Coordinates of C-alpha atoms and ligand atoms in Angstrom, one line a residue:
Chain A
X1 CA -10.2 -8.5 -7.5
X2 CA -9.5 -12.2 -8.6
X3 CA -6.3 -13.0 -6.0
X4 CA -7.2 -11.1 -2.8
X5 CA -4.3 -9.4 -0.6
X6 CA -4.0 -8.1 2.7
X7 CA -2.6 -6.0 4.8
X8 CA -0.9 -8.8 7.5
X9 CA 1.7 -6.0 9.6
X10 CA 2.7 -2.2 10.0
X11 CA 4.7 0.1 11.7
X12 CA 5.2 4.2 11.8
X13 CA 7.4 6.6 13.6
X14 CA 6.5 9.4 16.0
X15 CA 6.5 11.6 13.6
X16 CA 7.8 15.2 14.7
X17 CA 9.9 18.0 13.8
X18 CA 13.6 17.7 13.6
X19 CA 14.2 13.9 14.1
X20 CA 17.6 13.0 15.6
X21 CA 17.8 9.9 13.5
X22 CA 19.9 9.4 10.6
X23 CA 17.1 8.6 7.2
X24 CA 18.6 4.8 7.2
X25 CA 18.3 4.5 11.1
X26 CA 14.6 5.9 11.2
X27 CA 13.7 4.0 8.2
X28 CA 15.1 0.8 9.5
X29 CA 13.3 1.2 12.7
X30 CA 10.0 1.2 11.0
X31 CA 10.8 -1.7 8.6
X32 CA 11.6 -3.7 11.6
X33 CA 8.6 -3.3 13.6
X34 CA 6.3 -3.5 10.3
X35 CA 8.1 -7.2 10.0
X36 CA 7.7 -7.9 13.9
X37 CA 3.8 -6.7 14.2
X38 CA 3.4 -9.3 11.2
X39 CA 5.4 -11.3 13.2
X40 CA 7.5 -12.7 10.0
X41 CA 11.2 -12.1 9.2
X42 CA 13.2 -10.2 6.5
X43 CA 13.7 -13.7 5.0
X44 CA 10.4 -14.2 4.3
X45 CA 10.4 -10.5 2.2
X46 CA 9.7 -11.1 -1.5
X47 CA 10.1 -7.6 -2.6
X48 CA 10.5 -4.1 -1.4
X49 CA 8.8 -0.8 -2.4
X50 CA 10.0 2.1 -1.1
X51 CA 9.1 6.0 -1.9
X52 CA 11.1 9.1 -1.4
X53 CA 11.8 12.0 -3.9
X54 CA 15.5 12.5 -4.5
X55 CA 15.3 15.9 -3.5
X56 CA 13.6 15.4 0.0
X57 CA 16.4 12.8 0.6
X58 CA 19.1 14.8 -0.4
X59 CA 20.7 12.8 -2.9
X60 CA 19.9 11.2 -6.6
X61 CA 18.9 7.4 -6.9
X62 CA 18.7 7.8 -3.0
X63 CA 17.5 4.2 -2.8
X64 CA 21.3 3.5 -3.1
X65 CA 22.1 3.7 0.2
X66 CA 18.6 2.9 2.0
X67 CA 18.5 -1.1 0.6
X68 CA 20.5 -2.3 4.1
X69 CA 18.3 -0.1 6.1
X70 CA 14.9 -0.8 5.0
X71 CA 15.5 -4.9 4.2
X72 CA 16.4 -5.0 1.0
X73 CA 19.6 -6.0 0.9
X74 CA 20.1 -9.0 -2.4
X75 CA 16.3 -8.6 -2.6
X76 CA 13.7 -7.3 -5.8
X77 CA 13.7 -3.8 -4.7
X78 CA 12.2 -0.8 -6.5
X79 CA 11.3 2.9 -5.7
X80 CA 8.4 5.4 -6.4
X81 CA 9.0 8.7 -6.5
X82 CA 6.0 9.7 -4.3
X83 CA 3.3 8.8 -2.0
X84 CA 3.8 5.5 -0.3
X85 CA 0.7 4.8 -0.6
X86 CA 1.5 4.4 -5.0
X87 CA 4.5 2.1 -3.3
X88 CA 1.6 0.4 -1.8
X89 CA -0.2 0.0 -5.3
X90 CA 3.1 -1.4 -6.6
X91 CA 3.4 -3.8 -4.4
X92 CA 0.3 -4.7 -4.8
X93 CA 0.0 -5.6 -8.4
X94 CA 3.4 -7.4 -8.1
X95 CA 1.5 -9.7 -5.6
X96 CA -1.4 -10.3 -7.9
X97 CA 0.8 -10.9 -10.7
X98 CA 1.8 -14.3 -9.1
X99 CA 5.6 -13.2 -9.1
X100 CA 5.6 -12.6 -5.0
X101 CA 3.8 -13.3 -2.5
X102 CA 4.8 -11.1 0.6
X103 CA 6.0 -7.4 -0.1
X104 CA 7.7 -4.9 2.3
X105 CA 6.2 -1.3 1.9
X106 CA 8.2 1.7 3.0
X107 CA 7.6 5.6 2.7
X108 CA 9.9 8.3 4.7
X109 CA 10.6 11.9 4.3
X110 CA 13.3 13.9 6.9
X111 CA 11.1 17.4 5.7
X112 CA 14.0 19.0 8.2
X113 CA 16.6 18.0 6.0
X114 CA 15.4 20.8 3.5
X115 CA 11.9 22.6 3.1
X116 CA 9.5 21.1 1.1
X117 CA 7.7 23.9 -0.4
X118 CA 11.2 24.9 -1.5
X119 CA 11.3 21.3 -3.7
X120 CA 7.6 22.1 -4.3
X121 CA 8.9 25.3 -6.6
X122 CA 11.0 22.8 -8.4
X123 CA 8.2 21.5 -9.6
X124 CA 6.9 23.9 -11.2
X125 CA 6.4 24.5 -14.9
X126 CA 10.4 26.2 -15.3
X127 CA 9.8 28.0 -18.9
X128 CA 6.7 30.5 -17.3
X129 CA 5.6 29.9 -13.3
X130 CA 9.2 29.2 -12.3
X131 CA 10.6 32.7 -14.3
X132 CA 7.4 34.7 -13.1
X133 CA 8.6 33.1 -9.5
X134 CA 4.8 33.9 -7.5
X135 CA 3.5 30.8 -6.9
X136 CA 4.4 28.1 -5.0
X137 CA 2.6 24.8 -2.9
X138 CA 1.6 27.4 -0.6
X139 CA 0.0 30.1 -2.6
X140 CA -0.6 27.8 -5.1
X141 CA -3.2 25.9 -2.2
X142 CA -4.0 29.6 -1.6
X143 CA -5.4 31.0 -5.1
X144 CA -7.1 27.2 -5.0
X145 CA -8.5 27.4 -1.1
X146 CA -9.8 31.2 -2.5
X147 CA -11.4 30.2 -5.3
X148 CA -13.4 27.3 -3.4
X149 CA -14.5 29.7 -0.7
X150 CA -15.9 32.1 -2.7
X151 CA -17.6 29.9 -5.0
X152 CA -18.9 27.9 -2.2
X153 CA -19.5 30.7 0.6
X154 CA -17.0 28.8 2.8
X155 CA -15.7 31.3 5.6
X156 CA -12.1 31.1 7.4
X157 CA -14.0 29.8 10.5
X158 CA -15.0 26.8 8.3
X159 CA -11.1 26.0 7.3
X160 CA -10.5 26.6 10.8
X161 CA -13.1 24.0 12.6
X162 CA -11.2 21.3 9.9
X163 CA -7.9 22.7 12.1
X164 CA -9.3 21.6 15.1
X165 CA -11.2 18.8 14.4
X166 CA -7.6 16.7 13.0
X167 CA -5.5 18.5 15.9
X168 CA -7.4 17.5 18.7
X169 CA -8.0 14.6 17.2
X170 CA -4.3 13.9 17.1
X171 CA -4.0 14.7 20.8
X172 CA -5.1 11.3 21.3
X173 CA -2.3 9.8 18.9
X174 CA 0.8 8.9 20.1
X175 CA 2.8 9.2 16.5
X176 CA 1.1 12.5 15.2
X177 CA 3.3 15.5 15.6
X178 CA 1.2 18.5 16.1
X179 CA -0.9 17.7 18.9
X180 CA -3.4 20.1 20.3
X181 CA -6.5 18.8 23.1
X182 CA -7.1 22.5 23.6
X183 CA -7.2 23.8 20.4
X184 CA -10.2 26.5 20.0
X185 CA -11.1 28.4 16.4
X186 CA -9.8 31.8 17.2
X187 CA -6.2 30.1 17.8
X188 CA -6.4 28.7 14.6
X189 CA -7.2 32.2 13.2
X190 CA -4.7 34.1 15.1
X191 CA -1.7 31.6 14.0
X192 CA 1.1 33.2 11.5
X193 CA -0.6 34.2 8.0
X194 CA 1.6 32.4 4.6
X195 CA -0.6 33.6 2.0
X196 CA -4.0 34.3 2.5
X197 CA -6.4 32.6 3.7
X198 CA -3.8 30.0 5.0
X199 CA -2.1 29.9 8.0
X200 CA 0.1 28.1 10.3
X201 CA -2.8 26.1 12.2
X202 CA -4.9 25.9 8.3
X203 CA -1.3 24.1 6.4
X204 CA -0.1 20.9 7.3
X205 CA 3.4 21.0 9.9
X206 CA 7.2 20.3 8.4
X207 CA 7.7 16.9 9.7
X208 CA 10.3 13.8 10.0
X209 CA 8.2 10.4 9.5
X210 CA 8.3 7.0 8.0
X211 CA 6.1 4.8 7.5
X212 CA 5.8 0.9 7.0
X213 CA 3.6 -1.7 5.7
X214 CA 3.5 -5.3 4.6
X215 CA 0.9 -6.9 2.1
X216 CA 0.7 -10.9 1.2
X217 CA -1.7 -12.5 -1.1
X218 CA -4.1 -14.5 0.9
X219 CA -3.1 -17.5 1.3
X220 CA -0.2 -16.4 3.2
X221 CA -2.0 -13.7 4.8
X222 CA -4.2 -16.5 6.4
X223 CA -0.8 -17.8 7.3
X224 CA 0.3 -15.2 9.2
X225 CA -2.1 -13.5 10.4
X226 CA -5.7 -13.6 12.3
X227 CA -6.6 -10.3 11.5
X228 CA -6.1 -9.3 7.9
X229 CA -7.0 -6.1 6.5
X230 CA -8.2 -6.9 3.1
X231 CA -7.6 -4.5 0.2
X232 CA -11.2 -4.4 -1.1
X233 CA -10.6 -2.0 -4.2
X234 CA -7.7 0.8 -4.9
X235 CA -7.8 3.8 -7.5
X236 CA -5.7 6.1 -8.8
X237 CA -5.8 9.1 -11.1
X238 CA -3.3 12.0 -12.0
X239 CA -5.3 15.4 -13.6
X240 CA -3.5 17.7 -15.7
X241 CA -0.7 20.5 -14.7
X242 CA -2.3 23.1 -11.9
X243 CA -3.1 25.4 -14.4
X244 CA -4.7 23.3 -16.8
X245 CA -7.3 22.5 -14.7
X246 CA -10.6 23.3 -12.7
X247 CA -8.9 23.6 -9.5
X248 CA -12.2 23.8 -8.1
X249 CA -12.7 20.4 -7.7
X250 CA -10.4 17.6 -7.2
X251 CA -11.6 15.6 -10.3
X252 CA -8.8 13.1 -10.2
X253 CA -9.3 12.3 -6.7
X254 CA -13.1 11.5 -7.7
X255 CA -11.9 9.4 -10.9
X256 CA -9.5 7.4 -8.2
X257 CA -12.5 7.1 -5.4
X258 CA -15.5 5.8 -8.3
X259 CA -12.5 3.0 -9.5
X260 CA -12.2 1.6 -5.7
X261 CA -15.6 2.3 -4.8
X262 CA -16.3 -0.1 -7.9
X263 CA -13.9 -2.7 -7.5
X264 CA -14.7 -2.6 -4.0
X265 CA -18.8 -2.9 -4.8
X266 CA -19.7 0.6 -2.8
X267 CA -22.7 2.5 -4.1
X268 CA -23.0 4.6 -1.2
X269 CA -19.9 5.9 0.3
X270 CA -21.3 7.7 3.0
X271 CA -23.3 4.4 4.5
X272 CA -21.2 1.9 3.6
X273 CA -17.5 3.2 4.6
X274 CA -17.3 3.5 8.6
X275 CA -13.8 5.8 9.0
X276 CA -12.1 7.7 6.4
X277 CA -8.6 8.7 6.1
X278 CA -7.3 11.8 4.1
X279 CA -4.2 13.7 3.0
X280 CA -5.4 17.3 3.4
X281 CA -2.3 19.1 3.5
X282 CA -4.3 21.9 3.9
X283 CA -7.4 22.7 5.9
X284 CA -9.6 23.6 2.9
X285 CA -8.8 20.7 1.0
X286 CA -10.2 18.4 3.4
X287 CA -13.6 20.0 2.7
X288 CA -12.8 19.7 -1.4
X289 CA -12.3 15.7 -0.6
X290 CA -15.6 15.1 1.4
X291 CA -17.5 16.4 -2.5
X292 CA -14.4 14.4 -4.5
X293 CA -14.8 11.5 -2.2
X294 CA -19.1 11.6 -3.2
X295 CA -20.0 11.6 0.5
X296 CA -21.7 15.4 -0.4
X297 CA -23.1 17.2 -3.5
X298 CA -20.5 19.8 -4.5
X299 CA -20.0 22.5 -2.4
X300 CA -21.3 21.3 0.2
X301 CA -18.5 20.1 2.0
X302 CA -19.1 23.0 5.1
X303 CA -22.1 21.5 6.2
X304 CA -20.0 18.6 7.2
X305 CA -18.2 20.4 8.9
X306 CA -20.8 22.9 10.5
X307 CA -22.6 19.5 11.8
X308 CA -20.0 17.3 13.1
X309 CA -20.5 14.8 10.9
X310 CA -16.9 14.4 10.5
X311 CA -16.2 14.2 14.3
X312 CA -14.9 11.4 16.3
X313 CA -18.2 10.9 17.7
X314 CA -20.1 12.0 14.2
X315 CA -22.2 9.8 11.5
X316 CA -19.2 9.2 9.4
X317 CA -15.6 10.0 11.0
X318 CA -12.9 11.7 8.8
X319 CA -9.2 11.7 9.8
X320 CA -9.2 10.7 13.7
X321 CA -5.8 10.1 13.7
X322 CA -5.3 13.8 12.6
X323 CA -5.0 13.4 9.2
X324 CA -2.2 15.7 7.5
X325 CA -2.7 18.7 9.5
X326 CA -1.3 16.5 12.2
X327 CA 1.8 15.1 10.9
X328 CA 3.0 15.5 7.2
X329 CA 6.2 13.7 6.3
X330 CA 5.6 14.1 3.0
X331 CA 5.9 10.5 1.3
X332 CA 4.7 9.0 3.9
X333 CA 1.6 10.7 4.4
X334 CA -0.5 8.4 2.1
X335 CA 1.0 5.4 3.1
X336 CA 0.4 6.4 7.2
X337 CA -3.7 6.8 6.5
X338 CA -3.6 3.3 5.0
X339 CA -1.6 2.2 8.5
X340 CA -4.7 4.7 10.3
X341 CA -6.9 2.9 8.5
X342 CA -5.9 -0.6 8.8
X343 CA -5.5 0.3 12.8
X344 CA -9.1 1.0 13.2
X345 CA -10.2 -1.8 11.5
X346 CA -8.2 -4.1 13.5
X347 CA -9.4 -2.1 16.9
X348 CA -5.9 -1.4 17.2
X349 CA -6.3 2.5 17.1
X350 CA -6.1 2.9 21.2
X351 CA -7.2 6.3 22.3
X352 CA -8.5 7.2 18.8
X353 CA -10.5 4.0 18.2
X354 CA -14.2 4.1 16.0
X355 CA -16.1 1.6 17.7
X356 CA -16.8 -0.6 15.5
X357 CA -14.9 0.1 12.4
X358 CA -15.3 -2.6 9.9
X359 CA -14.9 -0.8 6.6
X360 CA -12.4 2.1 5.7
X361 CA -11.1 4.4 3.0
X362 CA -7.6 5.8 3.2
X363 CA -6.3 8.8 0.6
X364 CA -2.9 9.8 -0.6
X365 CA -1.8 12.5 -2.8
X366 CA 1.1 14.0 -4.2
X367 CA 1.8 17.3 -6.6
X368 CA 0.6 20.9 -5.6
X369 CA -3.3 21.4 -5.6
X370 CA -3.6 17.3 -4.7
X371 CA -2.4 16.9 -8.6
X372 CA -2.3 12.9 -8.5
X373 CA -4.6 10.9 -6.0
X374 CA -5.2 7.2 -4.9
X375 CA -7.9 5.8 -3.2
X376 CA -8.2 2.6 -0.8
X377 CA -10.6 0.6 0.2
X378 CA -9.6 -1.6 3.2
X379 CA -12.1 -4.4 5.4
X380 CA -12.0 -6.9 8.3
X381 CA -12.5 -10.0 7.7
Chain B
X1 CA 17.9 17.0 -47.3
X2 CA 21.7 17.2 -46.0
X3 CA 22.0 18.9 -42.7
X4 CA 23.4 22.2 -42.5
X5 CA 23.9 23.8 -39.1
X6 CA 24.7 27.5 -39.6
X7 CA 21.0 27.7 -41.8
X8 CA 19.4 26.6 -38.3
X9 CA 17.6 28.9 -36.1
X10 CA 18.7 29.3 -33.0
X11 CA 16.4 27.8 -30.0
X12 CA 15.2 30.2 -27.6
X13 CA 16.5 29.4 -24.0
X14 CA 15.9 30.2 -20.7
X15 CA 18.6 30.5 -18.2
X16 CA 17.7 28.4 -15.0
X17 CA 19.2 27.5 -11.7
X18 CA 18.5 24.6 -9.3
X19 CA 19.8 25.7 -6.1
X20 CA 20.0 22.9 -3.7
X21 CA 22.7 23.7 -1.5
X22 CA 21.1 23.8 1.8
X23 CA 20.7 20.0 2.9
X24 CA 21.2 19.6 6.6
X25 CA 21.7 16.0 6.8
X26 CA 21.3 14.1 10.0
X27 CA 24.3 12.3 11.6
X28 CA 23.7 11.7 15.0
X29 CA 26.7 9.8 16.8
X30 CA 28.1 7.8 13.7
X31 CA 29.8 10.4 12.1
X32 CA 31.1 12.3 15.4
X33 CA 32.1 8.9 16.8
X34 CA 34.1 7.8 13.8
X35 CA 35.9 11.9 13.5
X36 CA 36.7 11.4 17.3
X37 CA 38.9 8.1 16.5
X38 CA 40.3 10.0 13.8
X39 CA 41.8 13.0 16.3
X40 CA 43.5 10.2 18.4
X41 CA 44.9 8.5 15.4
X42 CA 42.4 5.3 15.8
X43 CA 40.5 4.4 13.2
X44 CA 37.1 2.9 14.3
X45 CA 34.4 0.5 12.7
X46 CA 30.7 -0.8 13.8
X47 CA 30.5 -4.7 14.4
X48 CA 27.6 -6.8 13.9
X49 CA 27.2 -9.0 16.3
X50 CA 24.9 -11.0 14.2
X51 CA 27.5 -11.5 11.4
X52 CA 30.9 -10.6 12.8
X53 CA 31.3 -8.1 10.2
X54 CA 33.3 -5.1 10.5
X55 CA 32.2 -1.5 8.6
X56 CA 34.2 1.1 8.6
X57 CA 33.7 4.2 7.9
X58 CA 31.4 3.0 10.4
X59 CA 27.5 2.2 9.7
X60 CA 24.5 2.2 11.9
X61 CA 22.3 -1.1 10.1
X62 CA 23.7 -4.5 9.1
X63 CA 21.4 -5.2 5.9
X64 CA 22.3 -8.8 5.7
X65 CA 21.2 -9.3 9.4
X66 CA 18.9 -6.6 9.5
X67 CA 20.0 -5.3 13.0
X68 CA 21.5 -3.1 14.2
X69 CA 25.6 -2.8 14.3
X70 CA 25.8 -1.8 18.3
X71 CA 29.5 -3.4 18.5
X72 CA 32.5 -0.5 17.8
X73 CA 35.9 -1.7 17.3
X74 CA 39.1 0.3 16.4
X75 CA 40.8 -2.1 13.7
X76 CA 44.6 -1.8 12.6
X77 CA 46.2 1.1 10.7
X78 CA 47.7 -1.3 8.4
X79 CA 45.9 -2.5 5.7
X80 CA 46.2 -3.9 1.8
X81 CA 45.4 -2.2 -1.4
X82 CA 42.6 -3.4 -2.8
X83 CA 42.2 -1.6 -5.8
X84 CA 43.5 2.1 -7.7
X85 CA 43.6 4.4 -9.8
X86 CA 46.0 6.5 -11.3
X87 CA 45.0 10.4 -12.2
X88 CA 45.5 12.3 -15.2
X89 CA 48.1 14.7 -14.1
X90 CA 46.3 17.4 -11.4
X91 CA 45.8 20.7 -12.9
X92 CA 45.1 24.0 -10.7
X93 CA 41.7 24.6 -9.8
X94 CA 40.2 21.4 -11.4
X95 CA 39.0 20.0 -8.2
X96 CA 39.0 19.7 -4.5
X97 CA 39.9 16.8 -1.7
X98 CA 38.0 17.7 1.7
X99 CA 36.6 21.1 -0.2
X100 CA 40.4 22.5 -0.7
X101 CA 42.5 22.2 -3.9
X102 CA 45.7 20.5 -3.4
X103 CA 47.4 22.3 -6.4
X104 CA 46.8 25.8 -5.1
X105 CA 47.4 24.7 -1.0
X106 CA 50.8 23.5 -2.3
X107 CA 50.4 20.0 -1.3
X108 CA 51.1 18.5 -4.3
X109 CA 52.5 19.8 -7.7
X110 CA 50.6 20.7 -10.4
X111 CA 51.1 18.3 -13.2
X112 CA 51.8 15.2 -10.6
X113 CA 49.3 12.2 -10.2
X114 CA 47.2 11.3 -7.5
X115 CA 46.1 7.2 -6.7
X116 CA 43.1 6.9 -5.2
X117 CA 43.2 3.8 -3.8
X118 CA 40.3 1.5 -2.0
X119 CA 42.6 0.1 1.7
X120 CA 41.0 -2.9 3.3
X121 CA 42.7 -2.2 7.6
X122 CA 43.3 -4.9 8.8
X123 CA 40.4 -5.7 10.9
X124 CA 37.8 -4.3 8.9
X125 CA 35.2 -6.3 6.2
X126 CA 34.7 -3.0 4.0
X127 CA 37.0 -0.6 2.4
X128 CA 38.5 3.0 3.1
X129 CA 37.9 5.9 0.0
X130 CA 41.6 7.3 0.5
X131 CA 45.3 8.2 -1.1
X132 CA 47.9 6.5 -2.0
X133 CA 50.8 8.4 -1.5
X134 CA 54.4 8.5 -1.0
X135 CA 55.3 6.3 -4.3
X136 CA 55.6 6.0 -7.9
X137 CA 52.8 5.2 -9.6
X138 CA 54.5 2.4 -11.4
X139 CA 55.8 0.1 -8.1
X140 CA 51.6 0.3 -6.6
X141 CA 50.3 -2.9 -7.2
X142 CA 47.0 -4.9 -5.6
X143 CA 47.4 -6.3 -2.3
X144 CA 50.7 -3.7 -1.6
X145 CA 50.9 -3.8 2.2
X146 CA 49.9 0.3 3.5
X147 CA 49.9 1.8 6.6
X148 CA 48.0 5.7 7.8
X149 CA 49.3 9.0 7.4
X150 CA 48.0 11.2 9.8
X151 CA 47.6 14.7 10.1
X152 CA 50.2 16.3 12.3
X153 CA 47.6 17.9 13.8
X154 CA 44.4 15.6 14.2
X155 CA 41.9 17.8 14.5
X156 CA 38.8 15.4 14.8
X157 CA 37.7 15.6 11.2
X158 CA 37.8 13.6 8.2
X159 CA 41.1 15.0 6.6
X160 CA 42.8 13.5 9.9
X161 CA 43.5 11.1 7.9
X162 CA 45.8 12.2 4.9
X163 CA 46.0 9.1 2.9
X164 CA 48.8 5.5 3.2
X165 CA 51.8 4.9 2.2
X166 CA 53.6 1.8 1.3
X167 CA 55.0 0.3 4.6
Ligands
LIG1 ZN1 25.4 -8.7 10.4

């Protein structure tokens, strides 16, 4: 990149089930201590990016009523109608376009409010899938986590070791929701069955989150800030309708991860990145990512699995703050692995900390079978 | 070549629904707060002490300060039209106030008006949604002095409060 930007503040809720917060009071929370960690005021806000879908929030244009909350109030605001973490890409170009210099990121979904596989249906394809009425994101992810194992001779244990790898991982997070230090494989495989193979402990929780960030171009970041975390190069790519494509592999996500990877000057992911972050919103779909992300050959994503190497304590760490699994309020997802990320590479990740982490990739998706994916690549200084 | 619509085919379509009628949206205090000041006639607003400003209905976040609005304060139930609008006259079963049709309940008679009417209380910085009744539609006029019409009955919900009238 020519301008450089950086990551200068952040905040996120404890995310959990069944908030008792209004949206604009949980959302204003976050935007408030985003500001404070950067230690700047709403004053000093250029712009504002905020995502949401209209149907988590309840209501159309539901920005409408969110602009006093979140900061925006007589500012340049706009929404995105998905991951934070594409409010994050936003933002960012309207930084390197010279127009602004410091931008307010802000993702939130109340998944309590109304059940997000229900709004998943309405996604659907409403002249065939939504008439024929079978699939949805869960047995949607369940034809696609099916498909993988066979090809790949993946076994329900496998899925299950993911489970509890992110949930007692996220026993040592304060904001993640579904927190489990005593987690063993047979729970996993004796929670509640949706639609084969996945299950309670294998699909991410229904959660209440939100999730803020603030980005400012460098000079400012200097200003603000002794620690920034520097976007080092960003990707994004949206693949074709679920059934118009190898859902196999997550070929967009590896489209978005060789575009940051190249801005960023990776060759080799696997050495070069210290801590990953990932949106698996379920189990099996972590092990898709590790192959998308190029840190295995294809199909091989088990043996990460089946050696630790994805531990806390392994070669290359995925998802210690829990990853999805953990806590999934849905358009905040993305955005929170960029905040995970940007944590451990300011050694600010407390009881989840890499030693050491200097260099980290953060994922965000959005659309059933991880449709659309974006890909960060975030440094120390 | 001139467009003739019965040599059209028709278009094949698919009868859909988008049910979304479940929302349970999340009002912690504010809203029970405000509904209790309603069932003992008071009308109550949020304050922020950063500005001075007064919201009612109330509101949790003052976006111009960016804090939160922790002051409450009940504010007069005389206020000022600040703007309204006169209805085409009501016909049974076109629509509802507080989810109950005013036609068919008897409250007011089919082919009469209703003024919606935006009331600044004195005391307050925002407006009321509410209506303007008790007058012709010909003597309202903005900045006509108003005053609350309660519900006989306050029952500690939002139809407590009926509408104004002209004082
Ligand atoms: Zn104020």
């Amino acid at each position: 990149m020519v301008k450089r930007v950086a990551i200068v503040g952040y905040a996120q809720s404890h995310h959990q089930y069944d908030m008792q917060k209004t949206r604009e009071d949980m959302v204003f929370e976050v935007a408030k201590e985003a500001l404070d960690n950067a230690g700047i005021s709403r004053k000093d806000i250029d712009t504002v990016v905020t995502a949401s879908t209209d149907f988590l929030d309840g209501r159309t244009i539901s920005n409408v009523f969110l602009s006093m909350a979140v900061g925006a109030y007589m500012k340049d605001e706009s929404k995105v109608e998905e991951d934070g973490a594409s409010a994050a890409l936003y933002a960012l170009m309207r930084i390197l376009s010279g127009s602004h210099e410091i931008a307010l990121v802000e993702a939130h979904t109340q998944a309590s409010t109304f059940n997000p596989h229900q709004v998943s249906f309405y996604t659907l394809d409403p002249l065939f899938d939504r008439q024929i009425g079978l699939l949805n994101s869960v047995s949607a992810a369940a034809l696609q986590a099916r498909m993988y194992m066979d090809a790949n001779d993946v076994s329900e244990e496998h899925l299950a070791m993911v489970s509890v790898k992110n949930l007692m991982n996220a026993a040592d997070n304060p904001n993640a929701h579904r927190r489990m230090p005593d987690l063993s494989v047979e729970e996993v495989l004796d929670s509640k069955l949706y639609y084969d193979p996945i299950r309670e402990l294998t699909m991410s929780p229904i959660s209440d989150g939100a999730c803020a960030l603030v980005l400012a171009s460098e000079e400012r970041a200097r200003e603000i800030t002794d620690f920034p975390v520097w976007i080092e190069g960003v990707g994004t790519c949206h693949d074709a309708y679920l059934r118009d494509r190898n859902l196999l592999r997550l070929d967009s996500l590896r489209k978005a991860a060789e575009d940051a990877y190249k801005m960023a000057g990776i060759t080799d992911p696997f050495s070069e990145l210290d801590v990953i972050e990932v949106s698996e919103r379920f189990a099996h779909e972590e092990l898709m990512i590790y192959e998308a992300l190029g840190l295995c050959r294809e199909g091989k994503g088990k043996v990460f699995i089946d050696k630790w190497v994805t531990q806390r304590d392994g070669e290359l760490p995925v998802n210690p703050s829990g990853g999805a699994l953990a806590a999934d309020p849905v358009c905040a997802t993305g955005l929170i692995r960029m905040v995970e990320a940007a944590k451990q590479i300011r050694g600010e990740a407390d009881g989840h900390q890499i030693p050491g982490a200097y260099r980290a990739l953060a994922h965000g998706q959005f659309g059933i079978c991880a449709q659309k994916n974006i890909v960060y690549i975030l440094g120390g200084e | 070549m001139p467009y003739i619509k019965d040599k059209r085919p028709e278009t094949m379509l698919l009868e859909g629904e988008w049910n979304v009628g479940a929302y349970k949206y999340k009002a912690p205090h504010l809203l029970e707060e405000f509904v209790q000041g309603l069932k003992e006639k008071k009308l109550i607003g949020s304050m922020c002490i950063g500005c001075g400003k007064v919201i009612i209905p109330p509101r949790n976040i003052c976006g111009r300060c960016h804090q939160r609005m922790e002051g409450r304060i009940t504010v007069s139930n005389w206020g000022t039209v600040v703007c309204f609008v006169t209805s085409p006259p009501v016909e049974k079963g076109k629509f509802q106030v507080f989810g109950i049709d005013p036609v068919e309940s008897g409250l007011i008679q089919e082919g009469s008006v209703l003024i919606p009417t935006f009331v600044r209380f004195d005391g307050a910085d925002a407006n009321i949604v509410t209506e303007l009744c008790n007058v012709d539609p010909k003597d309202v006029f903005i900045g006509m002095r108003v005053k609350a019409i309660w519900a006989e009955e306050p029952q500690g919900q939002l139809s407590d409060l009926v509408g104004v009238e002209p004082i």
